[in-house]
Coordinates of C-alpha atoms in Angstrom, one line a residue:
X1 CA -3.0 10.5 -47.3
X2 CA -3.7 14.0 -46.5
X3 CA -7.2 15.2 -45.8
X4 CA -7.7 19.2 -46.3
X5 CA -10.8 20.2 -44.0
X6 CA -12.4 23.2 -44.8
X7 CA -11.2 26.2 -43.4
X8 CA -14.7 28.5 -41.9
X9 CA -13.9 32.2 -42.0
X10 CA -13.7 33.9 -38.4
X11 CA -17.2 35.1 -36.9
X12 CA -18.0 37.8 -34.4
X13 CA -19.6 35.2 -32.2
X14 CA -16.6 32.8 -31.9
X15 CA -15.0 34.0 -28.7
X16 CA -18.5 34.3 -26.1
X17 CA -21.1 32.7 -28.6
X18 CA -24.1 33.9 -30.2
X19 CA -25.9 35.2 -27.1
X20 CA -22.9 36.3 -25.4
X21 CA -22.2 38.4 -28.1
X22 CA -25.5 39.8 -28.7
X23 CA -25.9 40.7 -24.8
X24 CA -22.9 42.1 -24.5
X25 CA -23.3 44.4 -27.5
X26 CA -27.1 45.3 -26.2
X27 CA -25.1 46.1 -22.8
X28 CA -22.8 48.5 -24.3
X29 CA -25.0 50.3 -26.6
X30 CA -27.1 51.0 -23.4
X31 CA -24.3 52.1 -21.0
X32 CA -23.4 54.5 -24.2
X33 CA -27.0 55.5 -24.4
X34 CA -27.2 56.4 -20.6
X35 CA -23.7 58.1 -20.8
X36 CA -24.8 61.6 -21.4
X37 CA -27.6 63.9 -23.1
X38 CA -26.5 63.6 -26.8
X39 CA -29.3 62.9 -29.1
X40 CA -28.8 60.0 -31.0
X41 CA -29.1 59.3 -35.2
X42 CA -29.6 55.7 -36.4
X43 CA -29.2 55.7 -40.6
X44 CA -31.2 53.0 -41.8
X45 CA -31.5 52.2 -45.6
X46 CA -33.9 48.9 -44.6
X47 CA -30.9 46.9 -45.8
X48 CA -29.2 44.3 -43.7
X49 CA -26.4 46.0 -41.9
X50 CA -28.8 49.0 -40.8
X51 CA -31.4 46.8 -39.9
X52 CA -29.3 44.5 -38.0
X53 CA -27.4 47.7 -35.8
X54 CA -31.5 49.5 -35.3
X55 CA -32.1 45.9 -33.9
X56 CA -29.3 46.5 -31.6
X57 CA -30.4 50.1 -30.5
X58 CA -34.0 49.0 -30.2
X59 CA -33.2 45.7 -27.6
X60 CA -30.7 47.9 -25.9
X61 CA -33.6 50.9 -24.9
X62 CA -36.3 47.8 -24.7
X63 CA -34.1 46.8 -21.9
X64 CA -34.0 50.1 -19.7
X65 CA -36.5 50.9 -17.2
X66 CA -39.0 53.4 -18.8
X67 CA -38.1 55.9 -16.6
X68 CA -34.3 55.6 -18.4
X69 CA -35.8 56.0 -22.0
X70 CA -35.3 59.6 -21.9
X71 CA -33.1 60.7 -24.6
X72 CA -34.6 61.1 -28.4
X73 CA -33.5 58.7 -30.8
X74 CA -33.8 59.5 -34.4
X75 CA -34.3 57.1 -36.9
X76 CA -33.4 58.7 -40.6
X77 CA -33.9 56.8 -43.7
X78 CA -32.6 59.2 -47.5
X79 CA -34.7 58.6 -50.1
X80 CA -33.1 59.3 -53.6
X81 CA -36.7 59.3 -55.0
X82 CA -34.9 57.3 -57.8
X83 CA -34.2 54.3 -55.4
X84 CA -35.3 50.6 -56.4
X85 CA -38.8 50.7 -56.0
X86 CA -38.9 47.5 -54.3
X87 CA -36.7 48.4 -51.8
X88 CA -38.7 52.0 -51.7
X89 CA -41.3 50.5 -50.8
X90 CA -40.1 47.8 -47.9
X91 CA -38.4 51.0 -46.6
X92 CA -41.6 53.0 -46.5
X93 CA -43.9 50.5 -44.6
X94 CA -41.3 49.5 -42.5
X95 CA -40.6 53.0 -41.1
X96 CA -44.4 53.6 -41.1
X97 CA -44.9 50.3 -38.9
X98 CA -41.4 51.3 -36.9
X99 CA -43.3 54.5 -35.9
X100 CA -46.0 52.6 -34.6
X101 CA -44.2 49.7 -32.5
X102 CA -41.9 52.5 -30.9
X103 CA -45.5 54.5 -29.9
X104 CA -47.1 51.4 -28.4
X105 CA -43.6 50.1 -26.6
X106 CA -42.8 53.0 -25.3
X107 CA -39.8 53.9 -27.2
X108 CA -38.4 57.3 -27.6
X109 CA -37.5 56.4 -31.5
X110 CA -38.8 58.5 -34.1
X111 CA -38.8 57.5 -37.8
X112 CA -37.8 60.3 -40.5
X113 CA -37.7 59.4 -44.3
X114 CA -35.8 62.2 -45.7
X115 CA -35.6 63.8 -49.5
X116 CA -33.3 65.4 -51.4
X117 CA -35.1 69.6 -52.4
X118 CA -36.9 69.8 -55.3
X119 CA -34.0 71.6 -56.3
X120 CA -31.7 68.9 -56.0
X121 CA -33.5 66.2 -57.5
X122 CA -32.3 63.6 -60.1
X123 CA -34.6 64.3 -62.9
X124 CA -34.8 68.3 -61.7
X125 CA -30.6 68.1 -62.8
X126 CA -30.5 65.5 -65.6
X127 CA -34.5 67.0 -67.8
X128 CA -34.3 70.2 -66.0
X129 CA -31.1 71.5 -65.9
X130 CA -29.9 69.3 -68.9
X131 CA -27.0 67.6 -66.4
X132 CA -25.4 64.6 -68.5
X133 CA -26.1 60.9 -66.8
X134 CA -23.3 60.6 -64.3
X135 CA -19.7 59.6 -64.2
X136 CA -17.4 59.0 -62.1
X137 CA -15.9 62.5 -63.3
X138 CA -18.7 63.9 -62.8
X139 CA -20.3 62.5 -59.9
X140 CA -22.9 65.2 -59.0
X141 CA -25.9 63.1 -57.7
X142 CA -24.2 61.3 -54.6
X143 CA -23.7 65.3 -52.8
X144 CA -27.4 66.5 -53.7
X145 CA -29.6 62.7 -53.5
X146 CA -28.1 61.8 -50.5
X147 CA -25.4 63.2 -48.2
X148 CA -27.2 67.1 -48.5
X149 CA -30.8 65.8 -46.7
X150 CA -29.1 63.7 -44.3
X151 CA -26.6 66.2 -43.6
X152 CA -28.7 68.8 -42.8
X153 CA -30.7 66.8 -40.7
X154 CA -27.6 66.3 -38.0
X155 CA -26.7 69.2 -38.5
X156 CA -29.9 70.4 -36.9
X157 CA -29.5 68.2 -34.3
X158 CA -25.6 69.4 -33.8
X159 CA -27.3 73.1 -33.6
X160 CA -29.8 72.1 -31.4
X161 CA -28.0 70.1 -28.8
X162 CA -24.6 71.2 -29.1
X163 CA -23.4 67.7 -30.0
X164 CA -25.1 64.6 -32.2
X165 CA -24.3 60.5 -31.9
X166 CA -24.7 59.0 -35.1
X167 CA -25.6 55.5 -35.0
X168 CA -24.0 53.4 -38.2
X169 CA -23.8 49.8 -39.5
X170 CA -20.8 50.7 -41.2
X171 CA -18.1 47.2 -41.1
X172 CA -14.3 47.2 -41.8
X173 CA -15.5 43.7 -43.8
X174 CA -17.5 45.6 -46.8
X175 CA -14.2 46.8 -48.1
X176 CA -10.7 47.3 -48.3
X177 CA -10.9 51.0 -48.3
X178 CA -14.0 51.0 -46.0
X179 CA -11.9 49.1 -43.6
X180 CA -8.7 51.6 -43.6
X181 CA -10.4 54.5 -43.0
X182 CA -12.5 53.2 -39.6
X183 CA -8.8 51.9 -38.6
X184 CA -7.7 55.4 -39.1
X185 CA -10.2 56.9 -37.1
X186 CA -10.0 54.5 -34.0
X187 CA -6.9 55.8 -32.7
X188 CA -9.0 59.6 -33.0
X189 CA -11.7 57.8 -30.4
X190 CA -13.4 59.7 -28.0
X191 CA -15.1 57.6 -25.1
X192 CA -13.4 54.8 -26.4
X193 CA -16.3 53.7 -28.6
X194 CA -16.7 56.8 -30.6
X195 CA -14.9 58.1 -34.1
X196 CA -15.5 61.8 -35.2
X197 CA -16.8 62.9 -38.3
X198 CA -14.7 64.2 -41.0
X199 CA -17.5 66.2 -42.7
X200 CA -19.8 66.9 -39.6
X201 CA -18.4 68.8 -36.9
X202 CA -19.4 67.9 -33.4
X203 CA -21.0 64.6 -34.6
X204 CA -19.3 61.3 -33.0
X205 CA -20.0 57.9 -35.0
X206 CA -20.9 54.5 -33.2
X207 CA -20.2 51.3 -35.3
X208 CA -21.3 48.7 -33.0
X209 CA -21.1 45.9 -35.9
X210 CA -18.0 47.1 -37.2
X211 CA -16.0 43.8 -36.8
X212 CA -18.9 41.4 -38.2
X213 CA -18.9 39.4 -41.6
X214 CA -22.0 39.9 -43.5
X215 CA -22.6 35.8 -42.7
X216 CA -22.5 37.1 -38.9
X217 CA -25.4 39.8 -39.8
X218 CA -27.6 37.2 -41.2
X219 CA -27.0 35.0 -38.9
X220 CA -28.4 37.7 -36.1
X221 CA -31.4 38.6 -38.2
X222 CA -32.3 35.1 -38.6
X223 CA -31.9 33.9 -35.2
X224 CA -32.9 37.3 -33.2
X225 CA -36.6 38.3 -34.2
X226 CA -37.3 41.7 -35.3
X227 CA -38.5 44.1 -32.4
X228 CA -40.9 46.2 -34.2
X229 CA -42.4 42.9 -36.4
X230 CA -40.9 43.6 -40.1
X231 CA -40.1 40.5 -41.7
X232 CA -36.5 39.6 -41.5
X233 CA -36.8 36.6 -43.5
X234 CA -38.9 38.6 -46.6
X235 CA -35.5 40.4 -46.3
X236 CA -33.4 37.5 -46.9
X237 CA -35.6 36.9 -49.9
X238 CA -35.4 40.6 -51.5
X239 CA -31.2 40.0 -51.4
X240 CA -32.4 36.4 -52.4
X241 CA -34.1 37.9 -55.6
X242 CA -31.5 40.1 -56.2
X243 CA -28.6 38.1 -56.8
X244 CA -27.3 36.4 -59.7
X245 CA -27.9 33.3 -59.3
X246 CA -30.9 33.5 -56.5
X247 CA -28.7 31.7 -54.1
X248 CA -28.3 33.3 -50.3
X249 CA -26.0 31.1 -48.2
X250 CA -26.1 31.7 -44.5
X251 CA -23.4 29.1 -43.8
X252 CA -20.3 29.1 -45.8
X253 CA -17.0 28.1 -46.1
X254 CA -14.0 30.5 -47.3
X255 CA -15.1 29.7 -51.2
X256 CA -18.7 30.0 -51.0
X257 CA -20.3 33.4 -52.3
X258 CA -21.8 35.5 -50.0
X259 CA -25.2 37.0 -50.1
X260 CA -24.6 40.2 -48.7
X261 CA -22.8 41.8 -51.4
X262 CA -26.5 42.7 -53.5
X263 CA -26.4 46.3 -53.6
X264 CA -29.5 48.5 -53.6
X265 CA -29.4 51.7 -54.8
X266 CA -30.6 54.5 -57.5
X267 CA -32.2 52.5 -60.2
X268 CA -30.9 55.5 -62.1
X269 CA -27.1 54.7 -61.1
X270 CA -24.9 54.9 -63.9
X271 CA -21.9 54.7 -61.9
X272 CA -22.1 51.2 -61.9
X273 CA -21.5 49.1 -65.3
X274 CA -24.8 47.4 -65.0
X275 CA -27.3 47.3 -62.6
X276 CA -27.0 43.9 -61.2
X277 CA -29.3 43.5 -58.4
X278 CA -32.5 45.2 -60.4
X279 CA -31.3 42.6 -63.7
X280 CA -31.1 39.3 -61.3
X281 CA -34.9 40.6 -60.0
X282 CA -36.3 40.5 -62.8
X283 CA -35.0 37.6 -64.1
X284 CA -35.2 35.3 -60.8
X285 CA -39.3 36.5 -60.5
X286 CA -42.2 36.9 -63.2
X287 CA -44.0 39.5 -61.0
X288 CA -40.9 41.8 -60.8
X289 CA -41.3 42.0 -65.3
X290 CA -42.7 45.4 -64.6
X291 CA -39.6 46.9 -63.7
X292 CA -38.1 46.4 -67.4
X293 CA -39.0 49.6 -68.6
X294 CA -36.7 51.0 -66.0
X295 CA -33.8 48.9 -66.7
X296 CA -34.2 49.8 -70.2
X297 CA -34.4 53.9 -69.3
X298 CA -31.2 53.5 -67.0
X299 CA -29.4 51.7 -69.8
X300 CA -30.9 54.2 -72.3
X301 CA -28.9 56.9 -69.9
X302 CA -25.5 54.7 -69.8
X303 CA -24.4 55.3 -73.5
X304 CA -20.5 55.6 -74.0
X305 CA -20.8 58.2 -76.3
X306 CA -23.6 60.9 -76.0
X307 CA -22.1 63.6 -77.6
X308 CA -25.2 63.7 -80.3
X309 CA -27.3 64.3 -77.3
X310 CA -25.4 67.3 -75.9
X311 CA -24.8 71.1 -76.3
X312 CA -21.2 71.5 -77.8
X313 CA -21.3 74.4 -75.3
X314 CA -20.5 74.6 -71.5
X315 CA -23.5 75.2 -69.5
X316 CA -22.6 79.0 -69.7
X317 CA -21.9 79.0 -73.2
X318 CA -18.6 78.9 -73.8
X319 CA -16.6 76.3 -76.1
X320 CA -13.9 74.7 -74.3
X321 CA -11.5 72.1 -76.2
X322 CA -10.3 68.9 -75.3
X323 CA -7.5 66.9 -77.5
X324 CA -9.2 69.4 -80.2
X325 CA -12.8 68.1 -79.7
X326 CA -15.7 70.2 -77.6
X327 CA -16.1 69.5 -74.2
X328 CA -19.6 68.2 -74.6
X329 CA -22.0 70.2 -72.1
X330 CA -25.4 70.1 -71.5
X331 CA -28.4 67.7 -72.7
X332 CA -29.9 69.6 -76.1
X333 CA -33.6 70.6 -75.8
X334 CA -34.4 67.7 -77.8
X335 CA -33.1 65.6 -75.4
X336 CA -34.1 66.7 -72.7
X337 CA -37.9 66.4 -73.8
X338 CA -37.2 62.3 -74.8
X339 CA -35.9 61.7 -71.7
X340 CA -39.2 63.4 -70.1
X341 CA -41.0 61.5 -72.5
X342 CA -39.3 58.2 -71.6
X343 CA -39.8 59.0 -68.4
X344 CA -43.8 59.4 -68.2
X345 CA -43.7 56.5 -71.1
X346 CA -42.3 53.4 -68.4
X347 CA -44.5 55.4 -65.8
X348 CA -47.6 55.0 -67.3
X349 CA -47.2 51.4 -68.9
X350 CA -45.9 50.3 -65.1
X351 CA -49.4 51.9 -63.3
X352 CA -51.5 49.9 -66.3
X353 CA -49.2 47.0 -66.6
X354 CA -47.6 45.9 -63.2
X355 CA -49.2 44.9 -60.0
X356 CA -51.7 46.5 -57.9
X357 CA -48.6 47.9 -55.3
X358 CA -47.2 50.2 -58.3
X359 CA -50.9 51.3 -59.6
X360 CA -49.7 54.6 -58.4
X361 CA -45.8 54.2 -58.7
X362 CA -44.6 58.0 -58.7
X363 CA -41.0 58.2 -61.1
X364 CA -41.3 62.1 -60.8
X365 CA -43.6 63.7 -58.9
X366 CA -45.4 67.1 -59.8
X367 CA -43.5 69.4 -57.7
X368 CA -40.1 67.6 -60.3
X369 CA -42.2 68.1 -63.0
X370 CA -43.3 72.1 -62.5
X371 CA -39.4 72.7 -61.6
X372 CA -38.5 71.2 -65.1
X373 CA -41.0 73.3 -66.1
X374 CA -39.8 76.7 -64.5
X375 CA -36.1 76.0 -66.0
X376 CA -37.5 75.3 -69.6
X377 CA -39.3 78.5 -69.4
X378 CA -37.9 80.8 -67.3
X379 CA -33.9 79.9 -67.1
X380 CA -33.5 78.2 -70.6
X381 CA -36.0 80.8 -72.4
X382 CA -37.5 77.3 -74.2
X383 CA -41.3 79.6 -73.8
X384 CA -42.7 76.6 -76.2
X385 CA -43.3 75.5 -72.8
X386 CA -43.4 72.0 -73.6
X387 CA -44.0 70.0 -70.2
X388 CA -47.9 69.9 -70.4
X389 CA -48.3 69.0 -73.4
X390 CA -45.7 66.0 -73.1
X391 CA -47.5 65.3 -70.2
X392 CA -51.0 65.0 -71.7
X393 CA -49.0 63.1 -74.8
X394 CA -47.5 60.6 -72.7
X395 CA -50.2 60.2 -70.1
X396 CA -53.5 60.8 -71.4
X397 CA -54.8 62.7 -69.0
X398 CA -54.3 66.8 -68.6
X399 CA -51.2 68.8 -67.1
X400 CA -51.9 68.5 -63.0
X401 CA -49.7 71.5 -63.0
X402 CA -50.8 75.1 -62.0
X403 CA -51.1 77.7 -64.5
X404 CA -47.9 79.1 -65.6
X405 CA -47.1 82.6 -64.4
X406 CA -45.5 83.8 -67.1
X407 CA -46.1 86.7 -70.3
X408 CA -45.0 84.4 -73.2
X409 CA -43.5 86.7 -75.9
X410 CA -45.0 84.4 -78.6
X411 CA -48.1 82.2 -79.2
X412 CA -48.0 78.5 -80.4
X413 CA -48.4 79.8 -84.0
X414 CA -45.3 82.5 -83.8
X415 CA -42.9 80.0 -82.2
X416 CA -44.0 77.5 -85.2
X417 CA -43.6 80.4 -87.7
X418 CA -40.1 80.9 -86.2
X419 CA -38.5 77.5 -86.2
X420 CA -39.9 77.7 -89.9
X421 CA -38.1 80.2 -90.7
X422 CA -34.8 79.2 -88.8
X423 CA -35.0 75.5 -90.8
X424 CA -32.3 73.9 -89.6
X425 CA -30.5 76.6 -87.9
X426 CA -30.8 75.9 -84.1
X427 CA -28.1 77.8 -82.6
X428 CA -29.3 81.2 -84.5
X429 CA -33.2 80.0 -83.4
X430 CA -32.5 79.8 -79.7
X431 CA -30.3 82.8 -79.7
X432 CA -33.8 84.7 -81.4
X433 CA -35.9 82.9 -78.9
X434 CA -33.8 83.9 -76.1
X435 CA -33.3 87.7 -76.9
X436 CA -37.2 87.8 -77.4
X437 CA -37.5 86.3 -74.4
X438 CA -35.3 88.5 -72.2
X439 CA -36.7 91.7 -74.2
X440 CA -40.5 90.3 -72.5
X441 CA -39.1 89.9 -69.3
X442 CA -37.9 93.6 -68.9
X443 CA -40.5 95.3 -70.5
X444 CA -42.6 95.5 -66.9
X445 CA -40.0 96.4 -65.1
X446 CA -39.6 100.3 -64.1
X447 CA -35.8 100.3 -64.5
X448 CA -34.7 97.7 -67.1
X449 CA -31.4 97.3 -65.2
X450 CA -29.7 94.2 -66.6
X451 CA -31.0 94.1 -69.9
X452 CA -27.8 95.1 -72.0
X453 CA -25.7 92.6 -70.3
X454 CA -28.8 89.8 -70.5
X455 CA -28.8 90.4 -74.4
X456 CA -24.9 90.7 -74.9
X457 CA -24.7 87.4 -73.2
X458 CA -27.9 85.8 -75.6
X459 CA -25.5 86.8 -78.7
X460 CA -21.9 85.8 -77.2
X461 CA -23.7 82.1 -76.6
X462 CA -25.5 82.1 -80.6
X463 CA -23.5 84.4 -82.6
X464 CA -21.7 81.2 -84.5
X465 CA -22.7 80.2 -87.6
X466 CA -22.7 76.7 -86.6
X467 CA -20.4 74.3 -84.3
X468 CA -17.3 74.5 -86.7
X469 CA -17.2 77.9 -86.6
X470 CA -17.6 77.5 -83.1
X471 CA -14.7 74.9 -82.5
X472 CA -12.5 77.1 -85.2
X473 CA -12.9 80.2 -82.8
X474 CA -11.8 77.8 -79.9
X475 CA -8.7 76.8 -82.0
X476 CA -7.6 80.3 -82.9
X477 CA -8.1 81.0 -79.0
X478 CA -5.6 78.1 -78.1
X479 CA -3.0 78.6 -80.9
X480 CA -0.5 81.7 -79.9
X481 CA -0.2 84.7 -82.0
X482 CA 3.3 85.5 -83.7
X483 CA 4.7 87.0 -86.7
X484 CA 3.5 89.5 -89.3
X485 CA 0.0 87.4 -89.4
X486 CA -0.9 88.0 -85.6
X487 CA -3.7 90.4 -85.5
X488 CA -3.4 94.3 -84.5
X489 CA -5.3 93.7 -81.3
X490 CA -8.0 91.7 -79.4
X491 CA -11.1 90.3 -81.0
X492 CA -13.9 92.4 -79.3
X493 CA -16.1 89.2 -79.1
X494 CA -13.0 87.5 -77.5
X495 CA -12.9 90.7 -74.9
X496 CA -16.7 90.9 -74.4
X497 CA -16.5 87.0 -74.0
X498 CA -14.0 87.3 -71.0
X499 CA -11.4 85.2 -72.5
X500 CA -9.3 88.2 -73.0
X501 CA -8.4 90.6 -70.6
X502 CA -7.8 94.4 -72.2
X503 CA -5.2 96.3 -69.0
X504 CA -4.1 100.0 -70.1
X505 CA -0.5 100.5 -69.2
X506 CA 1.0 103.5 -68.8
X507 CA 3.3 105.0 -71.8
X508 CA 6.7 105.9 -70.2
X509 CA 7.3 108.6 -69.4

């Protein structure tokens, strides 16, 4: 009879033990701290791999003389402004009480939570601008929510000090690819124990938990106390609360399921099919029912199809074909004000409807809301300016916003008598709205430089009569010219348009 004994998966802490390994990882991170003058970078999201390597960092410096604690170390945390608000939170007090423990210990450690520009934002792009949800085609939220305010951070630091250490809890066992590209930068090692940076120039990387199992980072967070007093058990229970099935096993064999592999992020993301972690809250806990209405917005934003909610123009205003079809671009006006109405909508029923912690949960904040405001009215010419009045619809109280600093061509009353008399027509109403618009905007001015090419473009983007003629100009665009039928020369919308190029040649001589 054979008997088949479970086979346990490798750990970090095999070879010298828990406490061997833990000491002599505190040991190297402060021979490398001591090693030179470069300030160092610790990225912390409050999740369990960051936590675990600041943990690290923190013993390591606790452990030097004070006289030794010289050189700055910079804690940096990226909020998205769309993260999961429960994790937004935890994040929030626990670099607020980080800031404190380091000021009382003694610690050079300073805290930073980090934003993306106004600019930038997720709901600036997607209401503002009119960017469609995103794809993994069109990934544009990953660059401007998180890499740009981090980014720019070290590269402060890199143009302050000549040289930055960036402090990660990246580890070869989150995944395949994750694990091929550290291997590919070890043999690039400088001081044996630092990568470079692809992206940031002069910035080494330290991974000092880059061989450990996420069963080997729990096991350190449960058995080594946190330094500056967070909770690393009410951590265990937010992964707890975010998996499927509730279930969190520290000790496992090569079948169990593992609990690190809950994923925080944008509650926004629609990169993702679903939004697991946020689903399995609010199903494993009653009090976390208040984050439906956000769960139903980011599912609202995942549609397979949105075509009915987007320009069949580019964002400059040319049609482009694909297999014969527009290249949807843009969100339409109309949606762009339901998804600011949506917006406010799970805002407001959260502050009256969830617990006292979100009473004043923030899903765009004003500075958001008066740059959706400025691209309505200024860029998009959309002088109906509809943002306060959404605003006061959606949240019973008045627009917080400063006046606007605009000269509106047309009153309430004009803009109503327009789209009256437009009925149906929306291209040929915008295109009106528009040339009005830029006709205001010059009027002040002493030269009116730019206002002949402001118009032309106004009537390139509305001159169709509607999106088939649109699409039918497209066609005739794509199909080459031949035979007795081919016309005698250029269209001059197609010249004026840019997609024909007139060039004079020379008669011979």
């Amino acid at each position: 009879m054979t008997i088949q004994l479970p086979i346990r998966p490798k750990s970090a802490f095999d070879d010298l033990g828990f406490a061997g390994t833990v000491d002599s990882l505190v040991a190297q991170t402060r021979e490398l701290y001591l090693a030179d003058a470069v300030p160092w970078v610790v990225g912390y999201s409050g999740g369990k791999d960051s936590t675990a390597v600041l943990q690290l960092v923190w013993l390591a410096l606790k452990s030097l003389p004070e006289e030794q604690r010289i050189k700055p170390v910079h804690v940096i945390s990226t909020d998205t402004l769309v993260e999961n608000p429960v994790v937004a939170a935890w994040v929030t007090h626990s670099l607020d009480q980080m800031a404190e423990q380091a000021r009382s210990q003694g610690l050079p450690i300073t805290p930073h939570r980090l934003t993306p520009a106004v600019t930038d934002t997720f709901w600036v792009n997607l209401i503002g601008r009119g960017y469609p949800a995103p794809r993994p085609k069109f990934r544009w939220c990953t660059e401007r929510l998180k890499i740009k305010p981090s980014n720019t951070f070290i590269r402060e630091m890199v143009k302050s000090h000549g040289e930055a250490i960036l402090v990660l809890g990246t580890r070869k066992a989150e995944s395949s690819g994750r694990a091929a590209r550290m291997k590919a930068l070890e043999s690039q090692r400088v001081r044996d124990l630092l990568s470079p940076n692809a992206s940031l120039p002069n910035c080494l990387v330290y991974s000092p938990v880059e061989n450990w199992s996420n069963d080997d980072v729990w096991t350190f967070l449960m058995q080594a106390g946190n330094p500056w007093g967070y909770s690393n058990k009410e951590l265990l229970t937010m992964y707890q609360g975010a998996s499927q099935d509730g279930e969190c096993p520290l000790v496992v064999d090569s079948s169990t399921p593992s609990c690190g592999d809950s994923r925080f992020g944008c509650w926004t993301c629609t990169l993702v099919e679903k939004d697991k972690s946020m689903s399995a809250m609010i199903q494993n806990d009653e009090e976390k029912e208040w984050m439906l209405p956000l769960l139903e917005l980011r599912n609202a934003l995942d549609v397979a199809d949105d075509r009915d909610l987007r320009d069949f123009r580019r964002m400059n205003g040319s049609v482009q074909l694909f297999h014969d079809r527009p290249i949807p671009g843009p969100y339409t006006q109309n949606a762009r004000e339901d998804w600011l109405t949506r917006l406010l909508d799970a805002q407001t029923w959260i502050r009256e409807n969830g617990p006292d912690y979100v009473r004043d949960l923030e899903l765009v904040t004003l500075a958001e809301l008066e740059e959706i405001r400025r691209l309505w009215v200024v860029e998009k010419h959309e002088f109906e300016d509809r943002v306060p009045r959404i605003y006061q619809a959606t949240v019973g109280e008045p627009y917080p916003g400063r006046p606007l600093d605009e000269h509106l061509p047309l009153g309430e009353d004009m803009i109503a008598a327009l789209e009256e008399v437009a009925g149906e027509d929306r291209i040929h109403f915008e295109m009106v709205r528009e040339l009005l618009d830029i006709e205001q905007r010059h009027r002040a001015q002493v030269r009116r430089a730019g206002l002949f090419d402001s118009l032309d473009k106004a009537i390139r983007r509305g001159f169709f009569d509607n999106e088939e003629d649109a699409v039918d100009r497209a066609r005739q665009r794509k199909a080459p010219a031949a035979g007795d039928d081919a016309p005698a020369g250029p269209d001059p919308v197609d010249l004026a348009d840019g997609y024909v190029r007139k060039v004079t040649v020379d008669a011979p001589a």
